PDB file of C-alpha atoms and ligand atoms in Angstrom:
ATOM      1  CA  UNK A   1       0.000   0.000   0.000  1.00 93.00           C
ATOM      2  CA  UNK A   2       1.335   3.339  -0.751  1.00 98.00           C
ATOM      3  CA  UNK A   3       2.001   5.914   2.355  1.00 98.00           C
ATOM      4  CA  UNK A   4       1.819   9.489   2.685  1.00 99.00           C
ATOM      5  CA  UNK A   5       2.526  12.274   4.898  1.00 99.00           C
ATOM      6  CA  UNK A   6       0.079  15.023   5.159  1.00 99.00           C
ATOM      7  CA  UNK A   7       0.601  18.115   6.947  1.00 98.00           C
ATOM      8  CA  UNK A   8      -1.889  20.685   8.235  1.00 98.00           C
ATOM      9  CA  UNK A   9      -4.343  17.703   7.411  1.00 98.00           C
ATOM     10  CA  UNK A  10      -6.922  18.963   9.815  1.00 98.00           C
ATOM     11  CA  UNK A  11      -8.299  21.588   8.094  1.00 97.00           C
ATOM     12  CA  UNK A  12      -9.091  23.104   4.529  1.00 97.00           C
ATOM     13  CA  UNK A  13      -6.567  21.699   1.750  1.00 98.00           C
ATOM     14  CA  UNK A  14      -4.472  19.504   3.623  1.00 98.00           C
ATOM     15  CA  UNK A  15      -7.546  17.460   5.362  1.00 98.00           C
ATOM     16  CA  UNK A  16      -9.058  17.254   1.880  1.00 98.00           C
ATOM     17  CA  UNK A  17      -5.917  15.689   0.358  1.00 98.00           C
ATOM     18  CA  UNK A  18      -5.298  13.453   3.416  1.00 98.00           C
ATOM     19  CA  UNK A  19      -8.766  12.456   2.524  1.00 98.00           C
ATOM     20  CA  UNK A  20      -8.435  12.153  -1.098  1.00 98.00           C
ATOM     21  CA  UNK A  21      -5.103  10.157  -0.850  1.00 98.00           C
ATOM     22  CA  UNK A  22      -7.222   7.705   1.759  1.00 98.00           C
ATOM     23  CA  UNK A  23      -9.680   6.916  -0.663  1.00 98.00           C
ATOM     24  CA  UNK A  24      -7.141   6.432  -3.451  1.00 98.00           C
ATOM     25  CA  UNK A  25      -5.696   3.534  -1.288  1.00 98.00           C
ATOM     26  CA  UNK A  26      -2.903   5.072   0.582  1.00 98.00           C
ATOM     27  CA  UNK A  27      -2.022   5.146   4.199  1.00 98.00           C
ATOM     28  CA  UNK A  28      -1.872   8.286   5.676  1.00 98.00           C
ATOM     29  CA  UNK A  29      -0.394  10.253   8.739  1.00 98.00           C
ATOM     30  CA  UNK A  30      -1.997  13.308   9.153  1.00 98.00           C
ATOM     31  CA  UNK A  31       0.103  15.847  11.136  1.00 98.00           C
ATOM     32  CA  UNK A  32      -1.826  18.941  12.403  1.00 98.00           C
ATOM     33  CA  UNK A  33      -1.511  20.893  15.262  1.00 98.00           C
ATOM     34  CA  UNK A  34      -4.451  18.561  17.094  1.00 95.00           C
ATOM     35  CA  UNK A  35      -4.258  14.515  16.026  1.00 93.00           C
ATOM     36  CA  UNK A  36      -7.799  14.806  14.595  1.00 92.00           C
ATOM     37  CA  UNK A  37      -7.009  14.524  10.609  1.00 97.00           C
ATOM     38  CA  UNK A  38      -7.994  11.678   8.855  1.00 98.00           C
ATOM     39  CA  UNK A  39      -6.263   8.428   8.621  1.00 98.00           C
ATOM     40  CA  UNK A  40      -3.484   8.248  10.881  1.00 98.00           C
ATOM     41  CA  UNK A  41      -3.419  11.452  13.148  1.00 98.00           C
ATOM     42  CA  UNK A  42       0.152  12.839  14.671  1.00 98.00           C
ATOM     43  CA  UNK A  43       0.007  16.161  16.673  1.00 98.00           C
ATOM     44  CA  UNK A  44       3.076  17.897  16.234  1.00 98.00           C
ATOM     45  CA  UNK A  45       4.418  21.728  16.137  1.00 98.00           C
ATOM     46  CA  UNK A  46       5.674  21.699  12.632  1.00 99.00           C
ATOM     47  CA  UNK A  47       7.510  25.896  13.728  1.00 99.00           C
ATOM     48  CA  UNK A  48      10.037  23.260  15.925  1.00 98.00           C
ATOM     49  CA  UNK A  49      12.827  21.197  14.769  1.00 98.00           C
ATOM     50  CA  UNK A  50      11.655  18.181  16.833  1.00 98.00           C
ATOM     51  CA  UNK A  51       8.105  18.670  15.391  1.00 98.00           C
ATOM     52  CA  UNK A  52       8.866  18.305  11.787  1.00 99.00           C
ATOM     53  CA  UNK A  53      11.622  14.992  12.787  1.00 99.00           C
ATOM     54  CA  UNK A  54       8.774  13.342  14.845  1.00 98.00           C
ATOM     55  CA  UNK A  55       6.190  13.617  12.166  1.00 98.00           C
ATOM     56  CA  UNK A  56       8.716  11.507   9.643  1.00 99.00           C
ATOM     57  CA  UNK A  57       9.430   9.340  12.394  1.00 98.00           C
ATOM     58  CA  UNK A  58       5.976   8.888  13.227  1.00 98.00           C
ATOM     59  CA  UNK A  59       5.308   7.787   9.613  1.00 98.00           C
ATOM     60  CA  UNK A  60       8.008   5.538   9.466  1.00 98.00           C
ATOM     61  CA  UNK A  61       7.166   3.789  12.404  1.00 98.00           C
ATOM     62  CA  UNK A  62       3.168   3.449  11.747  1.00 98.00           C
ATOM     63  CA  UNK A  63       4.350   2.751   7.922  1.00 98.00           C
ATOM     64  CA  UNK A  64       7.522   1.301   7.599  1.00 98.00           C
ATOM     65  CA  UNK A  65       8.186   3.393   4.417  1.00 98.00           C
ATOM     66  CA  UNK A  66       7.208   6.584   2.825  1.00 98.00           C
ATOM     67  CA  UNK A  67       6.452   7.711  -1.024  1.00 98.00           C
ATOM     68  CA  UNK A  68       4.699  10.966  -0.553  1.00 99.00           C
ATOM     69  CA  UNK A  69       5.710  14.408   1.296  1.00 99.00           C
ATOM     70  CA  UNK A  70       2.644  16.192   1.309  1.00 99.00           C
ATOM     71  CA  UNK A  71       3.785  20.129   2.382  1.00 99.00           C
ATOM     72  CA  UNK A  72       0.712  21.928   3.446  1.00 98.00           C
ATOM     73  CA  UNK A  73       0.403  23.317   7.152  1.00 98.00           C
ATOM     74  CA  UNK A  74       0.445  27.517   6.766  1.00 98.00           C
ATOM     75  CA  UNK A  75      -0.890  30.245   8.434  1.00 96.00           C
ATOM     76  CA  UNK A  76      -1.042  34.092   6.740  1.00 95.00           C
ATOM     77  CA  UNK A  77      -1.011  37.440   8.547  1.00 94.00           C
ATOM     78  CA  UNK A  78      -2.081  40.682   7.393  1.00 91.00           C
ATOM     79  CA  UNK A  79      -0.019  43.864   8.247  1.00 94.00           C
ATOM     80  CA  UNK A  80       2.409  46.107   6.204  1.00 96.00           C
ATOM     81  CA  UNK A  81       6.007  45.820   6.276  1.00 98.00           C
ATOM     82  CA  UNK A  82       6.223  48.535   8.626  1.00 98.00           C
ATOM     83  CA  UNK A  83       3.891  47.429  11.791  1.00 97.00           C
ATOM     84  CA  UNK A  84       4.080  43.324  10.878  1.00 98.00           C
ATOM     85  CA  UNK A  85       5.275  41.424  13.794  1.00 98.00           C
ATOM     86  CA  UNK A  86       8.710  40.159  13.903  1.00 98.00           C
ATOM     87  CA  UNK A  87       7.401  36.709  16.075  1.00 98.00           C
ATOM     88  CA  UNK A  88       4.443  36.298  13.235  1.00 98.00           C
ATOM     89  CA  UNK A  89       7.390  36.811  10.283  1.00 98.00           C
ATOM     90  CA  UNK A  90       9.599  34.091  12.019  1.00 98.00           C
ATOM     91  CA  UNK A  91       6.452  31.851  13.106  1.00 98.00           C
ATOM     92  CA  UNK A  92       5.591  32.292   9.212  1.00 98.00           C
ATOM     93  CA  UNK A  93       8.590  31.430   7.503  1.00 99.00           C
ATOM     94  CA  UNK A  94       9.541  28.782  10.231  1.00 99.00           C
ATOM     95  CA  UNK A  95       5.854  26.920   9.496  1.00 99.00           C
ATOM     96  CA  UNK A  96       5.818  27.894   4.951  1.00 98.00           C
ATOM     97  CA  UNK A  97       9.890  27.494   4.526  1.00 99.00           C
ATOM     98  CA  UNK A  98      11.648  25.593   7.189  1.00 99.00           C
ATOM     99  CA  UNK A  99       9.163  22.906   7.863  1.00 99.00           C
ATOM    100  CA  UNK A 100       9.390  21.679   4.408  1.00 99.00           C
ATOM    101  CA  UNK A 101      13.153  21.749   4.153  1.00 99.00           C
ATOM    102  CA  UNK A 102      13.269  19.298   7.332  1.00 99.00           C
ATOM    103  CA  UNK A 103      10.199  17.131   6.491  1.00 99.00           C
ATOM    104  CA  UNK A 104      11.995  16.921   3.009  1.00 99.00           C
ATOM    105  CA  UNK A 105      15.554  16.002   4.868  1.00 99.00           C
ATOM    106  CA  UNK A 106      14.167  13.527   7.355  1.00 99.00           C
ATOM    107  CA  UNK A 107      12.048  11.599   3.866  1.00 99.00           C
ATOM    108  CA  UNK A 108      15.224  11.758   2.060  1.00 98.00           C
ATOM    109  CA  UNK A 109      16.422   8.203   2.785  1.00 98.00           C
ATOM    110  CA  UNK A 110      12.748   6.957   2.858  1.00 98.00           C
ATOM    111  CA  UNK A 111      11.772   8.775  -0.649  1.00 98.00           C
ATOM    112  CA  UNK A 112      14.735   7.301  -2.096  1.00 98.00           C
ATOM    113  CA  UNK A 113      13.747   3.718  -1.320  1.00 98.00           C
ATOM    114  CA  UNK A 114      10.501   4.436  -2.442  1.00 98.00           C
ATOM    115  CA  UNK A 115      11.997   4.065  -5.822  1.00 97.00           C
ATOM    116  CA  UNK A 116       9.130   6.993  -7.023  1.00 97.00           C
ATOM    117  CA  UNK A 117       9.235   9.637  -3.930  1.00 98.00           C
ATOM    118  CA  UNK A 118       7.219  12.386  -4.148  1.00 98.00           C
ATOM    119  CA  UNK A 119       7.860  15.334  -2.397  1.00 99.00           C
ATOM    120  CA  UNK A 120       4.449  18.148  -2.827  1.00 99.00           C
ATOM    121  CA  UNK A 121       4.742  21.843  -1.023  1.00 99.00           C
ATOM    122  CA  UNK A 122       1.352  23.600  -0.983  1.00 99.00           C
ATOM    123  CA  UNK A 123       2.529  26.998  -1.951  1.00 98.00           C
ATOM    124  CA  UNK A 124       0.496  29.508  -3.440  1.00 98.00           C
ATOM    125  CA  UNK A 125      -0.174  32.058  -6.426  1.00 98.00           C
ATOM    126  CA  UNK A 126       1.968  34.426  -3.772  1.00 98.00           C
ATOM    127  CA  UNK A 127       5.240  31.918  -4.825  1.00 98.00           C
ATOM    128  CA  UNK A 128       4.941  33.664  -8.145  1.00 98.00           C
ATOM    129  CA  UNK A 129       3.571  37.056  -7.357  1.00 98.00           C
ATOM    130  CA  UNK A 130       3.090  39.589  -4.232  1.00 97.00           C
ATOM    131  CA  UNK A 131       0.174  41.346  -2.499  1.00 94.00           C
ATOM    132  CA  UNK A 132       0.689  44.088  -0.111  1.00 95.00           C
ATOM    133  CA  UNK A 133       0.579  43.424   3.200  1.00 94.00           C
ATOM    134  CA  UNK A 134       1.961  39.863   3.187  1.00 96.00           C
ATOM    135  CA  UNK A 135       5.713  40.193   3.660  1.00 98.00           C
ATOM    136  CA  UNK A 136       6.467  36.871   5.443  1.00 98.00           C
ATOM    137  CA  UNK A 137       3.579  34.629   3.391  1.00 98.00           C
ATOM    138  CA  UNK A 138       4.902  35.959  -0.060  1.00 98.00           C
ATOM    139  CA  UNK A 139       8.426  35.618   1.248  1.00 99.00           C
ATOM    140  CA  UNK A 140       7.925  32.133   2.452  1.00 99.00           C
ATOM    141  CA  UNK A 141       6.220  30.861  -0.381  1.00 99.00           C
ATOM    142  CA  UNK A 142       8.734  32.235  -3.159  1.00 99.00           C
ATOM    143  CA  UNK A 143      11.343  30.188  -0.935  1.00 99.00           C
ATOM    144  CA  UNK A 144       9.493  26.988  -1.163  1.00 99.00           C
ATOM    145  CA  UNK A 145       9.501  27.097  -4.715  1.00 98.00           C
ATOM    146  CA  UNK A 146      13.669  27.747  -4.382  1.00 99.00           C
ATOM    147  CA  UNK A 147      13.759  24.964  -2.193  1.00 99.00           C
ATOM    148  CA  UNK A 148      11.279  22.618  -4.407  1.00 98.00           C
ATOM    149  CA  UNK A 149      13.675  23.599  -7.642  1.00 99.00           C
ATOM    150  CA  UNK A 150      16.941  22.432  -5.634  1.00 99.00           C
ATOM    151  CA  UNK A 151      14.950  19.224  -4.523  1.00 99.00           C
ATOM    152  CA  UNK A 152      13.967  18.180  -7.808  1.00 99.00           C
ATOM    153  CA  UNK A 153      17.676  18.653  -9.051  1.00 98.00           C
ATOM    154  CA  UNK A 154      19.191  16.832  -5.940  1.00 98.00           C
ATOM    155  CA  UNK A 155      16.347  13.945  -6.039  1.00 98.00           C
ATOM    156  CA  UNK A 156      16.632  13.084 -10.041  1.00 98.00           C
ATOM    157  CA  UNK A 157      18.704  10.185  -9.955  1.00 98.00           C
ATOM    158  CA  UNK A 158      16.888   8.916  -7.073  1.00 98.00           C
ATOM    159  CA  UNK A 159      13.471   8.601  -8.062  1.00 98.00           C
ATOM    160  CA  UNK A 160      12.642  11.845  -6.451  1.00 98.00           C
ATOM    161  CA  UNK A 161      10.228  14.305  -7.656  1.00 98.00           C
ATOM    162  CA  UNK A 162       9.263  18.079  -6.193  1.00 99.00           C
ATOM    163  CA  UNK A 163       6.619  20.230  -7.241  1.00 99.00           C
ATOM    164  CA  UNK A 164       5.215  22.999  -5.855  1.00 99.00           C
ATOM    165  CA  UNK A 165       1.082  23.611  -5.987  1.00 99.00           C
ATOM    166  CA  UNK A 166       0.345  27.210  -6.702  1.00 99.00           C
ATOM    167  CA  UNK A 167      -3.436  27.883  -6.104  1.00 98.00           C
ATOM    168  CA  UNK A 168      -5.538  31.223  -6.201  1.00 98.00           C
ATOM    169  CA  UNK A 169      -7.620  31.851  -3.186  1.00 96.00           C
ATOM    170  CA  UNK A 170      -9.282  28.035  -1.893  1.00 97.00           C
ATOM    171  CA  UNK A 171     -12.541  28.203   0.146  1.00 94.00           C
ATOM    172  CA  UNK A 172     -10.990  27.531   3.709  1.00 95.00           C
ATOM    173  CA  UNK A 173     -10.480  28.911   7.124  1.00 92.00           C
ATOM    174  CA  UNK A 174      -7.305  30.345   6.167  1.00 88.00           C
ATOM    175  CA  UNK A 175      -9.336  32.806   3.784  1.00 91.00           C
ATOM    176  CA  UNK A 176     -12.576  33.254   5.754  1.00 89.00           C
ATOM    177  CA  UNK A 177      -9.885  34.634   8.712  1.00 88.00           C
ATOM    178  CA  UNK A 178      -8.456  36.947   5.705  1.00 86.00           C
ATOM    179  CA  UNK A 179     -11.641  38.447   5.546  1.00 90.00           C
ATOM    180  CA  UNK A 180     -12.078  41.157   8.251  1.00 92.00           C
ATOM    181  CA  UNK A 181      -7.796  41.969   8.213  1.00 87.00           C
ATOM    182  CA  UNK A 182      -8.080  42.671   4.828  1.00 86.00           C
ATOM    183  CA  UNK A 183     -11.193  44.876   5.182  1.00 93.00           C
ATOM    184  CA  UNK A 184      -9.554  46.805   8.115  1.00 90.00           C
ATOM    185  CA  UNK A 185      -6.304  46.817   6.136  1.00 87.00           C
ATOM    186  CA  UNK A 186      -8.159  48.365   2.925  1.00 89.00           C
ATOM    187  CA  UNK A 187     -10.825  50.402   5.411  1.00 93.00           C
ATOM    188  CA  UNK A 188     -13.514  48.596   3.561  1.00 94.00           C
ATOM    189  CA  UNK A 189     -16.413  46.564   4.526  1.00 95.00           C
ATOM    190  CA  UNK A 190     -16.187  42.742   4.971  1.00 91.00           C
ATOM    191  CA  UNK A 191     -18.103  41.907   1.624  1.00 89.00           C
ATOM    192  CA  UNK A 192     -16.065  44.604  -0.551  1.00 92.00           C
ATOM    193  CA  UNK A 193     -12.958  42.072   0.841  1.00 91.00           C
ATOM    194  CA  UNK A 194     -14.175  39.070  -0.193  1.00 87.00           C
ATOM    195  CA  UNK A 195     -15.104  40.857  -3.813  1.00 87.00           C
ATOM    196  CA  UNK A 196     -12.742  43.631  -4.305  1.00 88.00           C
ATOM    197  CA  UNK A 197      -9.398  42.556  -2.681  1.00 85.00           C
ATOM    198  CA  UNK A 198      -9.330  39.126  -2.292  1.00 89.00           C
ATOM    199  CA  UNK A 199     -11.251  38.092  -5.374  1.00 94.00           C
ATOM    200  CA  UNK A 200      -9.433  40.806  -7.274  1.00 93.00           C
ATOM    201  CA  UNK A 201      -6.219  38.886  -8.729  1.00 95.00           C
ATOM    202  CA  UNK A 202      -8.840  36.158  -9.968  1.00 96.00           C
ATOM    203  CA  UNK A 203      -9.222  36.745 -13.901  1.00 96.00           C
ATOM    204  CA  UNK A 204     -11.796  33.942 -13.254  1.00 96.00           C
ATOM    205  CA  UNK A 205     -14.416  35.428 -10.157  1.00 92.00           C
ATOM    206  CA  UNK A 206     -14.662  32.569  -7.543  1.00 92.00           C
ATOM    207  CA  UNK A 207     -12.891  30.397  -4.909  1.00 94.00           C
ATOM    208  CA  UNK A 208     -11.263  27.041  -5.610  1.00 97.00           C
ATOM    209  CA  UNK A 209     -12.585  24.017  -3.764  1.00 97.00           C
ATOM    210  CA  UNK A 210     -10.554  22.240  -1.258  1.00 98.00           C
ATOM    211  CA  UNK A 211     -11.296  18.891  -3.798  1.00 98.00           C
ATOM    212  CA  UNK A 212      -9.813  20.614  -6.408  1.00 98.00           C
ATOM    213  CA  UNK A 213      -6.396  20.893  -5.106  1.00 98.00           C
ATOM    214  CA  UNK A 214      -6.604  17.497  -3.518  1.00 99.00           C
ATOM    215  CA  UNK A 215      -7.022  15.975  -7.338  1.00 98.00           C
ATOM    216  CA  UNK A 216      -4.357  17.992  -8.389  1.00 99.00           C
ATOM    217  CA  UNK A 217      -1.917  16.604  -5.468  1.00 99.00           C
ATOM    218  CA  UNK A 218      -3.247  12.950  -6.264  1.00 98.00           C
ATOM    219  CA  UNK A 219      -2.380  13.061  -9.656  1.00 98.00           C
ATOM    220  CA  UNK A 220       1.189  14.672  -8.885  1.00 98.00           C
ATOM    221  CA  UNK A 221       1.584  11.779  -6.192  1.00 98.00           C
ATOM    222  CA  UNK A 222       0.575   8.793  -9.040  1.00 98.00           C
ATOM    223  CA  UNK A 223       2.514   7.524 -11.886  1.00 96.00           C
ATOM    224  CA  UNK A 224       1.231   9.924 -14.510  1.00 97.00           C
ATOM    225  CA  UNK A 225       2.221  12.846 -12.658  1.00 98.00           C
ATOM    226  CA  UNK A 226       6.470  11.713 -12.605  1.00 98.00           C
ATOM    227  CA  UNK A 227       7.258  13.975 -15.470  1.00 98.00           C
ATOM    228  CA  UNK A 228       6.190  16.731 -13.153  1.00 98.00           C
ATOM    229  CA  UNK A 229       9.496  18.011 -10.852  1.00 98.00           C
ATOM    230  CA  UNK A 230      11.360  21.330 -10.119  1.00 98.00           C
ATOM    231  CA  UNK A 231       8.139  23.623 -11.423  1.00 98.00           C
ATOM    232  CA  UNK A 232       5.222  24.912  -9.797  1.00 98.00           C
ATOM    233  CA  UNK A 233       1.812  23.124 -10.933  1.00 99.00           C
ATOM    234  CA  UNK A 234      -0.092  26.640 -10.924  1.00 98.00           C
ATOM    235  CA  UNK A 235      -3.899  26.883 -10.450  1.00 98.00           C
ATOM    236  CA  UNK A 236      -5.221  29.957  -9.890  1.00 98.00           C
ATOM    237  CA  UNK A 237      -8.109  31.304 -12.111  1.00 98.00           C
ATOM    238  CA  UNK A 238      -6.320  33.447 -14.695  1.00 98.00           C
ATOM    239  CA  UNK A 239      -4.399  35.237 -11.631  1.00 98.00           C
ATOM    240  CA  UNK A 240      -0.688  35.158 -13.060  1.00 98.00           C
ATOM    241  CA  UNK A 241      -1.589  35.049 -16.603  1.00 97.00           C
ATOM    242  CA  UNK A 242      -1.514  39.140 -16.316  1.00 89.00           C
TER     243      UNK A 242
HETATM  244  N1  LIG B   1      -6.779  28.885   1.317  1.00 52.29           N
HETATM  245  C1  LIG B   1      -6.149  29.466   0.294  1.00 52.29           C
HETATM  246  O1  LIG B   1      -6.687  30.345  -0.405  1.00 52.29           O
HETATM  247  C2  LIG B   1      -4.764  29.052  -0.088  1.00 52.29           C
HETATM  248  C3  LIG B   1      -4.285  29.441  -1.339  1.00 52.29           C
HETATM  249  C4  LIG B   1      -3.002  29.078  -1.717  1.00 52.29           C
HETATM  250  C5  LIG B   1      -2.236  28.326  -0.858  1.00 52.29           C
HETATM  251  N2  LIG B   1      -2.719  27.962   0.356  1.00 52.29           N
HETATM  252  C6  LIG B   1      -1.860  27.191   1.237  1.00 52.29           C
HETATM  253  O2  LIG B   1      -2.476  25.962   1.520  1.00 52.29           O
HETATM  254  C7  LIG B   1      -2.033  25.501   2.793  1.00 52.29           C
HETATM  255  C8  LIG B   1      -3.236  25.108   3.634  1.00 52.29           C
HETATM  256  O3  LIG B   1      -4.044  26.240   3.835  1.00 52.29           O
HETATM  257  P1  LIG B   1      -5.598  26.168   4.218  1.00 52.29           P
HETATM  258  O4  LIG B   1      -6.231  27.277   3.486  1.00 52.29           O
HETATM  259  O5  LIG B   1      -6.107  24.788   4.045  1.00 52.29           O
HETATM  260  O6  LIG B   1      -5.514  26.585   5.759  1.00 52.29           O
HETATM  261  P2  LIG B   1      -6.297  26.078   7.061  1.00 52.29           P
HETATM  262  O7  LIG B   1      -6.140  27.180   8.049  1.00 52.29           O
HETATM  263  O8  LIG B   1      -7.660  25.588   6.719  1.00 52.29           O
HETATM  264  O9  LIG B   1      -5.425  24.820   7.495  1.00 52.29           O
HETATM  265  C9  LIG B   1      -4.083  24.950   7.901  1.00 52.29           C
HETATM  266  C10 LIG B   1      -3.767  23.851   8.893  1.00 52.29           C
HETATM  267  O10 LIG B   1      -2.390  24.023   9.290  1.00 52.29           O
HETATM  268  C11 LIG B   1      -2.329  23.736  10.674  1.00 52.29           C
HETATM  269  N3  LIG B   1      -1.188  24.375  11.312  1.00 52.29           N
HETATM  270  C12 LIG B   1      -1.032  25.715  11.554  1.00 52.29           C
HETATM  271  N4  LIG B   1       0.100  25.907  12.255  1.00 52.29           N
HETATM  272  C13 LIG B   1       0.655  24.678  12.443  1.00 52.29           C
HETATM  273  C14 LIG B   1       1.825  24.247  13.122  1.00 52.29           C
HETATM  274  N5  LIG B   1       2.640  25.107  13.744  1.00 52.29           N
HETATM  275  N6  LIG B   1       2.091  22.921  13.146  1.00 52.29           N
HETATM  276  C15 LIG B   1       1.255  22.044  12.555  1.00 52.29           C
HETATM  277  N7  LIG B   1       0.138  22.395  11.892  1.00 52.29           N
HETATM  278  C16 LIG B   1      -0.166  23.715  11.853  1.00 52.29           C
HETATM  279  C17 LIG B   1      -3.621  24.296  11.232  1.00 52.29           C
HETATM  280  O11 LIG B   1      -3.930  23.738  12.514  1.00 52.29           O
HETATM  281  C18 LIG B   1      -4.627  23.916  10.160  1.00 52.29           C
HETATM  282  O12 LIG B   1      -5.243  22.666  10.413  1.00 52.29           O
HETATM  283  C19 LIG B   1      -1.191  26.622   3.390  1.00 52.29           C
HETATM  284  O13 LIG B   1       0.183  26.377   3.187  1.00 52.29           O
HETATM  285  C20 LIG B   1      -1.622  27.826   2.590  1.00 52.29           C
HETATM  286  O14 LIG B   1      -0.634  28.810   2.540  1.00 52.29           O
HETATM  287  C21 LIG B   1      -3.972  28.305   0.765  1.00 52.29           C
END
């Protein structure tokens, strides 16, 4: 049976991929804050070293083995440059940057003996292009696609494959909390938000679904998705096509 690591997989896009990968046959640990995720559940504190090692070591011990590195746990916060919280920016880029760097070193061996590792980082439209008033996010999510670019160079003659996912704005908690920072950010009210700032980069005028990412990541972590490494798989509604 083929085994996955999920992270942030009690919530939004990360529980819908644990979810999806479950039904597609996999076994799954499901790392979140709280062990309620589907499958497998692991709480662990993915902004600590000893988080991110214990979640791989969890896997391997529940799994003996592991062929997917799912990359999703994130938070966002909303300030300019000038007021934003230097705890949030290191919380941020500690949780988007660093947590997939040691998830990805910890798999290494494991990927490798998978024979056809995969290695996914949820990243974002913001990997590829800013909004103001996400410094660390935007930050953290260009370095993931860095560090998903080196991975897929390092991991070729292995087996090893790295993309990163690059959606537009997904229907989750993550967003609905977006909602009242960005209207007090833009001094607008909370439905202007939704329609005029966070709908805005959309060429195409909705959210994405939760399920739609989750296909996405189940056909990177499958055989027809190997050609697929060092890129970012962008889906975002027309949002960097301008
Ligand atoms: N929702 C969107 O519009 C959107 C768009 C593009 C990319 N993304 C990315 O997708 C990923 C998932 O976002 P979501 O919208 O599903 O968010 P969400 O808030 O619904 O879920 C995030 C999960 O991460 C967990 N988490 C937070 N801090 C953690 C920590 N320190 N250790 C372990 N787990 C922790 C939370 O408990 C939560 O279950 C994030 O990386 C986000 O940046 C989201």
């Amino acid at each position: 049976m083929p085994t996955a690591l999920v992270t942030g997989a009690a919530s939004g896009i990360g529980r819908a991929v644990a979810e999806h990968l479950l039904d597609g046959g996999y076994d799954v640990l499901s790392v979140d804050l709280r062990d309620d995720g589907p499958g497998t559940p692991y709480a662990a504190d993915l902004t600590t070293r000893e988080g991110n090692a214990g979640a791989v070591q969890a896997a391997l011990d529940a799994f003996g083995g592991l062929d997917v590195v799912v990359a999703n746990a994130g938070v966002q916060h909303v300030a300019s440059v000038r007021d934003f919280p230097e705890d949030r920016w290191d919380q941020i880029v500690a949780l988007l940057l660093t947590s997939p760097f040691l998830l990805a070193k910890h798999a290494w061996d494991a990927l490798a003996a998978s024979g056809s590792g995969r290695f996914i980082a949820i990243a974002s439209a913001h990997a590829l292009a800013a909004s103001p008033y996400k410094a660390a996010y935007v930050s953290a999510k260009h370095g993931v696609l860095g560090l998903v670019k080196t991975l897929a160079l390092e991991g070729a003659e292995a087996g090893i494959t790295a993309t990163a996912v690059c959606p537009g704005y997904v229907r989750t908690p993550l967003v609905e909390r977006q909602i009242p920072d960005q209207a007090k950010a833009y001094g607008v009210s909370e439905e202007r938000a939704l329609e005029e700032v966070i709908l805005q980069p959309h060429a195409i005028k909705r959210l994405i679904e939760p399920s739609e990412v989750a296909e996405v990541v189940a056909f990177l972590a499958g055989p027809n998705g190997s050609a697929f490494s060092g890129v970012p798989v962008t889906m975002d509604l027309g949002w960097t096509a301008r």
